[in-house]
């Protein structure tokens, strides 16, 4: 990776101001959209030990139902109600990263930490963010576009939904302990292991990138940051949000085909675990949306293999999130990411089967 930059020095007041402002924006946004709502939800779950409400996927229709425009619209509306706060924060933080991040030092730090360092730092940075895969996508794409290594970007993208500490706490409260253990163990392998393998595979294909800061950006520093922020936010909103809405609508309209699992779960064979691992990577859900789905399937008699596969694949990635990042990660990396999640789902199915 080659870096061309005239950014201010490490101790520059401009750099310190930019970093502090970026942290402030991120912390305030996460407090509003994630930390405070999750703390309230956690208190409610500790009080009654049961999950409130039903699966959001039911808004798109029953498993096996025919495609429906009404189902697509209903699913899109209810999904937007569930994620709009997080999406707003994601777009603002992504624009702030683009405008304020001291790229040369951040990229150098991620690149020189050894074979596993990029994935470790990206995965650890994802833990407090607690975003769903789609809301993480704008930030992940911005990081990659700014030159962050593929492995660290993937670890951040996977880690947000898979190792979300709030969701892990929810699972520990309302689900069998085996679900929590499977999610944690396989999630760690996916975030900190699979991303390293994908990053190494990409690097062997010559995935080098050059990060060049524009002359006005490097020279004007913080004076140019507001203009860069507005420009980046407008670009993200005008490109990602429409395609996001279209793909979410399509997933909702095709819900019956993309997620054909219902009460017949008791009769499924081993092939259904593979189907669940593949289709689970395509379906989009909000944060913790997998919990009511899995509880419902377990009550219907679904096997441990199916439950384990969906425990990983439903939150980790989705078709809309892959569409959102493909321009920045490339189709090859995005396909490898989806394949890694599906494979992790199969592993999780086996782990949960052994533990149950």
CSV table of C-alpha atoms in Angstrom, one decimal:
chain,number,residue,atom,x,y,z
A,1,UNK,CA,0.0,0.0,0.0
A,2,UNK,CA,1.4,3.3,-1.0
A,3,UNK,CA,0.5,6.5,0.8
A,4,UNK,CA,1.0,10.0,-0.5
A,5,UNK,CA,0.1,12.7,2.0
A,6,UNK,CA,1.1,16.0,3.5
A,7,UNK,CA,-1.0,15.6,6.6
A,8,UNK,CA,0.1,17.6,9.7
A,9,UNK,CA,2.4,16.0,12.1
A,10,UNK,CA,1.5,13.6,14.9
A,11,UNK,CA,1.3,16.2,17.5
A,12,UNK,CA,-0.4,18.8,15.4
A,13,UNK,CA,-3.3,20.7,17.1
A,14,UNK,CA,-5.3,20.1,13.9
A,15,UNK,CA,-4.9,16.4,14.2
A,16,UNK,CA,-5.8,16.3,17.8
A,17,UNK,CA,-8.9,18.5,17.2
A,18,UNK,CA,-10.0,16.3,14.3
A,19,UNK,CA,-9.6,13.1,16.3
A,20,UNK,CA,-11.5,14.5,19.3
A,21,UNK,CA,-14.3,15.8,17.1
A,22,UNK,CA,-14.6,12.4,15.4
A,23,UNK,CA,-14.8,10.6,18.7
A,24,UNK,CA,-17.3,13.1,20.1
A,25,UNK,CA,-19.6,12.7,17.0
A,26,UNK,CA,-19.3,8.9,17.3
A,27,UNK,CA,-20.0,8.7,21.0
A,28,UNK,CA,-23.0,11.0,20.9
A,29,UNK,CA,-24.5,9.2,18.0
A,30,UNK,CA,-24.0,5.8,19.5
A,31,UNK,CA,-25.4,6.9,22.9
A,32,UNK,CA,-28.6,8.2,21.1
A,33,UNK,CA,-29.1,5.3,18.7
A,34,UNK,CA,-27.6,2.3,20.5
A,35,UNK,CA,-26.2,2.5,24.1
A,36,UNK,CA,-29.1,4.1,25.8
A,37,UNK,CA,-31.9,2.2,24.0
A,38,UNK,CA,-30.1,-1.1,24.6
A,39,UNK,CA,-29.6,-0.4,28.3
A,40,UNK,CA,-33.3,0.1,28.6
A,41,UNK,CA,-34.1,-3.1,26.7
A,42,UNK,CA,-31.6,-5.0,28.8
A,43,UNK,CA,-33.3,-3.8,32.0
A,44,UNK,CA,-36.7,-5.0,30.6
A,45,UNK,CA,-35.3,-8.4,29.7
A,46,UNK,CA,-33.7,-8.9,33.1
A,47,UNK,CA,-37.1,-8.2,34.6
A,48,UNK,CA,-39.2,-10.8,32.8
A,49,UNK,CA,-36.7,-13.1,31.0
A,50,UNK,CA,-38.8,-13.2,27.8
A,51,UNK,CA,-38.4,-11.6,24.4
A,52,UNK,CA,-41.1,-9.1,23.5
A,53,UNK,CA,-42.7,-9.0,20.1
A,54,UNK,CA,-42.4,-11.2,17.1
A,55,UNK,CA,-40.1,-11.5,14.1
A,56,UNK,CA,-39.9,-8.5,11.7
A,57,UNK,CA,-39.8,-11.0,8.8
A,58,UNK,CA,-43.5,-11.7,9.4
A,59,UNK,CA,-44.2,-8.3,7.9
A,60,UNK,CA,-43.1,-9.8,4.6
A,61,UNK,CA,-45.3,-12.8,4.8
A,62,UNK,CA,-45.2,-16.5,5.8
A,63,UNK,CA,-42.4,-18.8,4.9
A,64,UNK,CA,-43.0,-20.3,1.4
A,65,UNK,CA,-45.5,-17.6,0.5
A,66,UNK,CA,-45.5,-16.1,-3.0
A,67,UNK,CA,-43.7,-12.8,-3.8
A,68,UNK,CA,-45.8,-9.8,-2.7
A,69,UNK,CA,-45.5,-6.1,-3.3
A,70,UNK,CA,-47.6,-5.4,-0.2
A,71,UNK,CA,-45.3,-7.6,1.8
A,72,UNK,CA,-42.2,-5.8,0.4
A,73,UNK,CA,-43.7,-2.4,1.3
A,74,UNK,CA,-44.8,-3.5,4.8
A,75,UNK,CA,-41.4,-5.0,5.6
A,76,UNK,CA,-39.6,-1.9,4.3
A,77,UNK,CA,-41.7,0.4,6.4
A,78,UNK,CA,-41.3,-1.6,9.6
A,79,UNK,CA,-37.6,-2.2,9.0
A,80,UNK,CA,-37.0,1.5,8.5
A,81,UNK,CA,-38.8,2.2,11.8
A,82,UNK,CA,-36.4,-0.2,13.5
A,83,UNK,CA,-33.1,1.0,12.0
A,84,UNK,CA,-33.5,4.7,11.0
A,85,UNK,CA,-31.7,6.1,14.0
A,86,UNK,CA,-28.7,3.7,13.5
A,87,UNK,CA,-28.6,4.5,9.8
A,88,UNK,CA,-28.6,8.2,10.4
A,89,UNK,CA,-25.7,7.8,12.8
A,90,UNK,CA,-23.9,5.5,10.4
A,91,UNK,CA,-24.1,8.1,7.6
A,92,UNK,CA,-23.0,10.9,9.8
A,93,UNK,CA,-20.1,9.0,11.3
A,94,UNK,CA,-19.0,7.7,7.8
A,95,UNK,CA,-19.0,11.3,6.6
A,96,UNK,CA,-17.1,12.4,9.7
A,97,UNK,CA,-14.5,9.7,9.1
A,98,UNK,CA,-14.1,10.8,5.5
A,99,UNK,CA,-13.6,14.5,6.6
A,100,UNK,CA,-11.7,14.1,9.8
A,101,UNK,CA,-9.8,10.8,10.0
A,102,UNK,CA,-6.0,11.3,10.0
A,103,UNK,CA,-5.6,8.7,7.3
A,104,UNK,CA,-1.9,8.3,7.0
A,105,UNK,CA,-1.3,7.4,10.6
A,106,UNK,CA,-4.5,5.3,11.0
A,107,UNK,CA,-3.7,3.3,7.8
A,108,UNK,CA,-0.1,2.9,8.8
A,109,UNK,CA,-1.1,1.7,12.3
A,110,UNK,CA,-3.5,-0.9,10.8
A,111,UNK,CA,-1.0,-2.0,8.2
A,112,UNK,CA,2.1,-2.5,10.4
A,113,UNK,CA,0.5,-4.6,13.2
A,114,UNK,CA,1.6,-7.9,11.8
A,115,UNK,CA,-0.4,-10.6,10.1
A,116,UNK,CA,-3.3,-10.5,12.5
A,117,UNK,CA,-3.1,-6.9,13.7
A,118,UNK,CA,-5.5,-5.3,11.2
A,119,UNK,CA,-8.2,-7.8,12.0
A,120,UNK,CA,-7.7,-7.5,15.7
A,121,UNK,CA,-7.9,-3.7,15.7
A,122,UNK,CA,-10.8,-3.7,13.3
A,123,UNK,CA,-12.7,-6.3,15.4
A,124,UNK,CA,-12.0,-4.6,18.7
A,125,UNK,CA,-13.1,-1.2,17.3
A,126,UNK,CA,-16.4,-2.8,16.2
A,127,UNK,CA,-17.5,-4.1,19.6
A,128,UNK,CA,-18.7,-0.8,21.1
A,129,UNK,CA,-20.5,0.3,17.9
A,130,UNK,CA,-23.2,-2.4,18.0
A,131,UNK,CA,-24.5,-1.7,14.5
A,132,UNK,CA,-26.4,-4.1,12.3
A,133,UNK,CA,-24.6,-5.1,9.1
A,134,UNK,CA,-26.3,-2.6,6.8
A,135,UNK,CA,-25.7,0.3,9.2
A,136,UNK,CA,-22.1,-0.7,9.4
A,137,UNK,CA,-21.7,-0.8,5.6
A,138,UNK,CA,-21.3,3.0,5.0
A,139,UNK,CA,-18.5,3.2,7.6
A,140,UNK,CA,-16.8,0.1,6.4
A,141,UNK,CA,-16.9,1.4,2.8
A,142,UNK,CA,-15.5,4.8,3.8
A,143,UNK,CA,-12.7,3.1,5.7
A,144,UNK,CA,-11.8,1.0,2.7
A,145,UNK,CA,-12.1,3.9,0.3
A,146,UNK,CA,-9.7,5.8,2.6
A,147,UNK,CA,-7.1,3.0,2.3
A,148,UNK,CA,-7.7,0.9,5.4
A,149,UNK,CA,-6.6,-2.7,4.9
A,150,UNK,CA,-9.2,-5.2,3.7
A,151,UNK,CA,-8.8,-7.4,6.8
A,152,UNK,CA,-9.4,-4.6,9.3
A,153,UNK,CA,-12.4,-3.3,7.3
A,154,UNK,CA,-14.0,-6.8,7.1
A,155,UNK,CA,-13.3,-7.4,10.8
A,156,UNK,CA,-15.1,-4.1,11.6
A,157,UNK,CA,-18.0,-5.0,9.3
A,158,UNK,CA,-18.4,-8.5,10.6
A,159,UNK,CA,-17.7,-7.6,14.3
A,160,UNK,CA,-20.4,-5.0,14.7
A,161,UNK,CA,-23.4,-7.4,14.3
A,162,UNK,CA,-21.7,-10.7,15.2
A,163,UNK,CA,-20.0,-9.7,18.5
A,164,UNK,CA,-22.5,-7.0,19.5
A,165,UNK,CA,-22.2,-7.2,23.3
A,166,UNK,CA,-25.8,-6.1,23.8
A,167,UNK,CA,-27.1,-9.0,21.6
A,168,UNK,CA,-24.8,-11.4,23.4
A,169,UNK,CA,-26.3,-10.3,26.7
A,170,UNK,CA,-29.9,-10.6,25.2
A,171,UNK,CA,-29.0,-14.2,24.1
A,172,UNK,CA,-27.7,-15.0,27.6
A,173,UNK,CA,-30.9,-13.9,29.2
A,174,UNK,CA,-33.6,-15.3,26.9
A,175,UNK,CA,-32.0,-18.2,25.1
A,176,UNK,CA,-30.2,-21.5,26.0
A,177,UNK,CA,-26.6,-21.0,27.0
A,178,UNK,CA,-25.5,-23.1,24.0
A,179,UNK,CA,-26.7,-20.3,21.7
A,180,UNK,CA,-24.6,-17.7,23.5
A,181,UNK,CA,-21.6,-20.0,23.5
A,182,UNK,CA,-21.9,-20.8,19.8
A,183,UNK,CA,-22.4,-17.2,18.8
A,184,UNK,CA,-19.4,-16.1,20.8
A,185,UNK,CA,-17.0,-18.8,19.7
A,186,UNK,CA,-17.8,-18.9,16.0
A,187,UNK,CA,-18.2,-15.2,15.9
A,188,UNK,CA,-14.7,-14.7,17.2
A,189,UNK,CA,-13.3,-17.1,14.6
A,190,UNK,CA,-15.2,-15.3,11.9
A,191,UNK,CA,-14.2,-11.8,12.9
A,192,UNK,CA,-10.6,-12.4,13.9
A,193,UNK,CA,-9.7,-15.4,11.7
A,194,UNK,CA,-11.7,-15.5,8.5
A,195,UNK,CA,-10.9,-11.9,7.8
A,196,UNK,CA,-7.2,-12.5,8.0
A,197,UNK,CA,-7.5,-15.3,5.4
A,198,UNK,CA,-9.5,-13.1,3.1
A,199,UNK,CA,-7.1,-10.2,3.5
A,200,UNK,CA,-4.1,-12.5,2.8
A,201,UNK,CA,-5.9,-13.9,-0.3
A,202,UNK,CA,-6.6,-10.4,-1.6
A,203,UNK,CA,-3.0,-9.2,-0.9
A,204,UNK,CA,-1.6,-12.1,-3.0
A,205,UNK,CA,-3.6,-10.8,-5.9
A,206,UNK,CA,-1.9,-7.5,-5.7
A,207,UNK,CA,-4.7,-5.5,-3.9
A,208,UNK,CA,-2.5,-2.5,-3.3
A,209,UNK,CA,-4.1,0.9,-3.1
A,210,UNK,CA,-2.8,4.5,-3.1
A,211,UNK,CA,-4.3,7.0,-0.7
A,212,UNK,CA,-3.8,10.5,-1.9
A,213,UNK,CA,-5.2,13.5,0.1
A,214,UNK,CA,-6.3,16.3,-2.1
A,215,UNK,CA,-4.2,19.4,-1.9
A,216,UNK,CA,-7.0,21.5,-0.4
A,217,UNK,CA,-7.6,18.8,2.2
A,218,UNK,CA,-4.0,18.5,3.3
A,219,UNK,CA,-3.3,22.2,3.1
A,220,UNK,CA,-6.5,23.6,4.7
A,221,UNK,CA,-6.9,21.0,7.4
A,222,UNK,CA,-9.8,21.7,9.7
A,223,UNK,CA,-10.9,24.7,7.6
A,224,UNK,CA,-11.9,22.3,4.8
A,225,UNK,CA,-13.4,19.7,7.1
A,226,UNK,CA,-17.0,21.1,7.1
A,227,UNK,CA,-17.0,21.2,3.3
A,228,UNK,CA,-15.7,17.7,3.0
A,229,UNK,CA,-18.2,16.5,5.6
A,230,UNK,CA,-21.2,17.9,3.8
A,231,UNK,CA,-19.9,16.6,0.4
A,232,UNK,CA,-19.3,13.2,1.8
A,233,UNK,CA,-22.7,13.0,3.6
A,234,UNK,CA,-24.6,14.1,0.5
A,235,UNK,CA,-22.8,11.5,-1.6
A,236,UNK,CA,-23.5,8.7,0.9
A,237,UNK,CA,-27.1,9.7,1.3
A,238,UNK,CA,-27.8,10.0,-2.4
A,239,UNK,CA,-26.0,6.8,-3.5
A,240,UNK,CA,-26.5,4.3,-0.6
A,241,UNK,CA,-29.9,5.1,0.8
A,242,UNK,CA,-31.9,4.6,-2.5
A,243,UNK,CA,-30.2,1.4,-3.3
A,244,UNK,CA,-30.5,0.2,0.3
A,245,UNK,CA,-34.3,0.9,0.2
A,246,UNK,CA,-34.7,-0.9,-3.1
A,247,UNK,CA,-32.9,-4.0,-2.1
A,248,UNK,CA,-34.6,-4.1,1.3
A,249,UNK,CA,-38.0,-3.9,-0.5
A,250,UNK,CA,-37.0,-6.7,-2.8
A,251,UNK,CA,-36.0,-8.9,0.2
A,252,UNK,CA,-39.3,-8.2,1.8
A,253,UNK,CA,-41.3,-8.9,-1.3
A,254,UNK,CA,-39.4,-12.2,-1.8
A,255,UNK,CA,-39.4,-13.1,1.9
A,256,UNK,CA,-41.4,-16.3,1.3
A,257,UNK,CA,-38.7,-17.6,-1.1
A,258,UNK,CA,-35.6,-16.2,0.6
A,259,UNK,CA,-36.6,-17.4,4.0
A,260,UNK,CA,-39.0,-20.4,3.5
A,261,UNK,CA,-38.6,-21.7,7.1
A,262,UNK,CA,-41.8,-22.3,9.1
A,263,UNK,CA,-43.4,-25.0,11.3
A,264,UNK,CA,-42.3,-27.8,9.0
A,265,UNK,CA,-38.9,-27.4,10.5
A,266,UNK,CA,-39.3,-30.7,12.4
A,267,UNK,CA,-39.1,-32.6,9.1
A,268,UNK,CA,-36.0,-30.9,7.6
A,269,UNK,CA,-33.0,-32.9,6.8
A,270,UNK,CA,-29.3,-32.1,6.7
A,271,UNK,CA,-29.6,-30.3,3.4
A,272,UNK,CA,-31.7,-27.6,5.1
A,273,UNK,CA,-28.7,-26.6,7.2
A,274,UNK,CA,-26.9,-25.7,4.0
A,275,UNK,CA,-29.9,-23.9,2.7
A,276,UNK,CA,-30.2,-22.0,6.0
A,277,UNK,CA,-26.5,-21.0,5.9
A,278,UNK,CA,-26.8,-19.7,2.3
A,279,UNK,CA,-30.2,-17.9,2.6
A,280,UNK,CA,-29.3,-16.5,6.0
A,281,UNK,CA,-26.5,-14.5,4.4
A,282,UNK,CA,-29.1,-12.8,2.1
A,283,UNK,CA,-31.9,-11.9,4.5
A,284,UNK,CA,-31.8,-8.5,6.2
A,285,UNK,CA,-32.8,-8.0,9.8
A,286,UNK,CA,-32.3,-5.2,12.4
A,287,UNK,CA,-30.0,-5.6,15.4
A,288,UNK,CA,-31.1,-8.6,17.5
A,289,UNK,CA,-33.8,-9.4,14.9
A,290,UNK,CA,-32.4,-13.0,14.8
A,291,UNK,CA,-33.5,-13.7,18.4
A,292,UNK,CA,-37.3,-13.8,17.8
A,293,UNK,CA,-36.8,-15.7,14.6
A,294,UNK,CA,-34.7,-18.4,16.3
A,295,UNK,CA,-37.0,-18.6,19.3
A,296,UNK,CA,-39.9,-19.2,17.0
A,297,UNK,CA,-38.1,-21.8,14.9
A,298,UNK,CA,-37.0,-23.6,18.1
A,299,UNK,CA,-40.6,-23.7,19.3
A,300,UNK,CA,-41.6,-25.1,16.0
A,301,UNK,CA,-39.0,-27.9,16.4
A,302,UNK,CA,-36.2,-26.7,14.1
A,303,UNK,CA,-33.0,-28.7,14.5
A,304,UNK,CA,-29.8,-27.4,16.2
A,305,UNK,CA,-28.0,-27.3,12.8
A,306,UNK,CA,-30.5,-24.9,11.3
A,307,UNK,CA,-30.6,-22.8,14.4
A,308,UNK,CA,-26.8,-22.6,14.6
A,309,UNK,CA,-26.5,-21.7,11.0
A,310,UNK,CA,-29.0,-18.8,11.3
A,311,UNK,CA,-27.5,-17.7,14.6
A,312,UNK,CA,-24.4,-16.5,12.6
A,313,UNK,CA,-25.6,-15.8,9.1
A,314,UNK,CA,-28.7,-13.8,9.8
A,315,UNK,CA,-26.9,-10.9,11.6
A,316,UNK,CA,-23.4,-11.1,10.1
A,317,UNK,CA,-24.2,-10.0,6.5
A,318,UNK,CA,-27.1,-9.5,4.2
A,319,UNK,CA,-27.8,-8.9,0.5
A,320,UNK,CA,-28.5,-5.1,1.1
A,321,UNK,CA,-25.3,-4.7,3.1
A,322,UNK,CA,-23.2,-6.5,0.4
A,323,UNK,CA,-24.7,-4.3,-2.3
A,324,UNK,CA,-23.7,-1.2,-0.2
A,325,UNK,CA,-20.1,-2.2,0.1
A,326,UNK,CA,-19.3,-3.9,-3.2
A,327,UNK,CA,-18.1,-0.7,-4.9
A,328,UNK,CA,-15.5,-0.2,-2.2
A,329,UNK,CA,-14.5,-3.7,-1.3
A,330,UNK,CA,-14.8,-5.1,-4.9
A,331,UNK,CA,-17.0,-8.0,-6.0
A,332,UNK,CA,-14.4,-10.6,-5.2
A,333,UNK,CA,-13.9,-9.5,-1.6
A,334,UNK,CA,-17.6,-9.1,-1.1
A,335,UNK,CA,-18.3,-12.6,-2.5
A,336,UNK,CA,-15.5,-14.0,-0.3
A,337,UNK,CA,-17.1,-12.3,2.7
A,338,UNK,CA,-20.5,-13.8,2.0
A,339,UNK,CA,-18.9,-17.2,1.5
A,340,UNK,CA,-17.0,-16.9,4.8
A,341,UNK,CA,-20.2,-16.1,6.7
A,342,UNK,CA,-22.0,-19.0,5.1
A,343,UNK,CA,-19.2,-21.3,6.0
A,344,UNK,CA,-19.2,-20.0,9.5
A,345,UNK,CA,-22.9,-20.7,9.7
A,346,UNK,CA,-22.3,-24.3,8.8
A,347,UNK,CA,-19.6,-24.5,11.5
A,348,UNK,CA,-22.0,-22.9,14.0
A,349,UNK,CA,-24.7,-25.5,13.1
A,350,UNK,CA,-22.2,-28.3,13.9
A,351,UNK,CA,-21.1,-26.6,17.1
A,352,UNK,CA,-24.7,-26.1,18.3
A,353,UNK,CA,-25.6,-29.7,17.4
A,354,UNK,CA,-22.7,-31.0,19.5
A,355,UNK,CA,-23.5,-28.7,22.5
A,356,UNK,CA,-27.2,-29.5,22.5
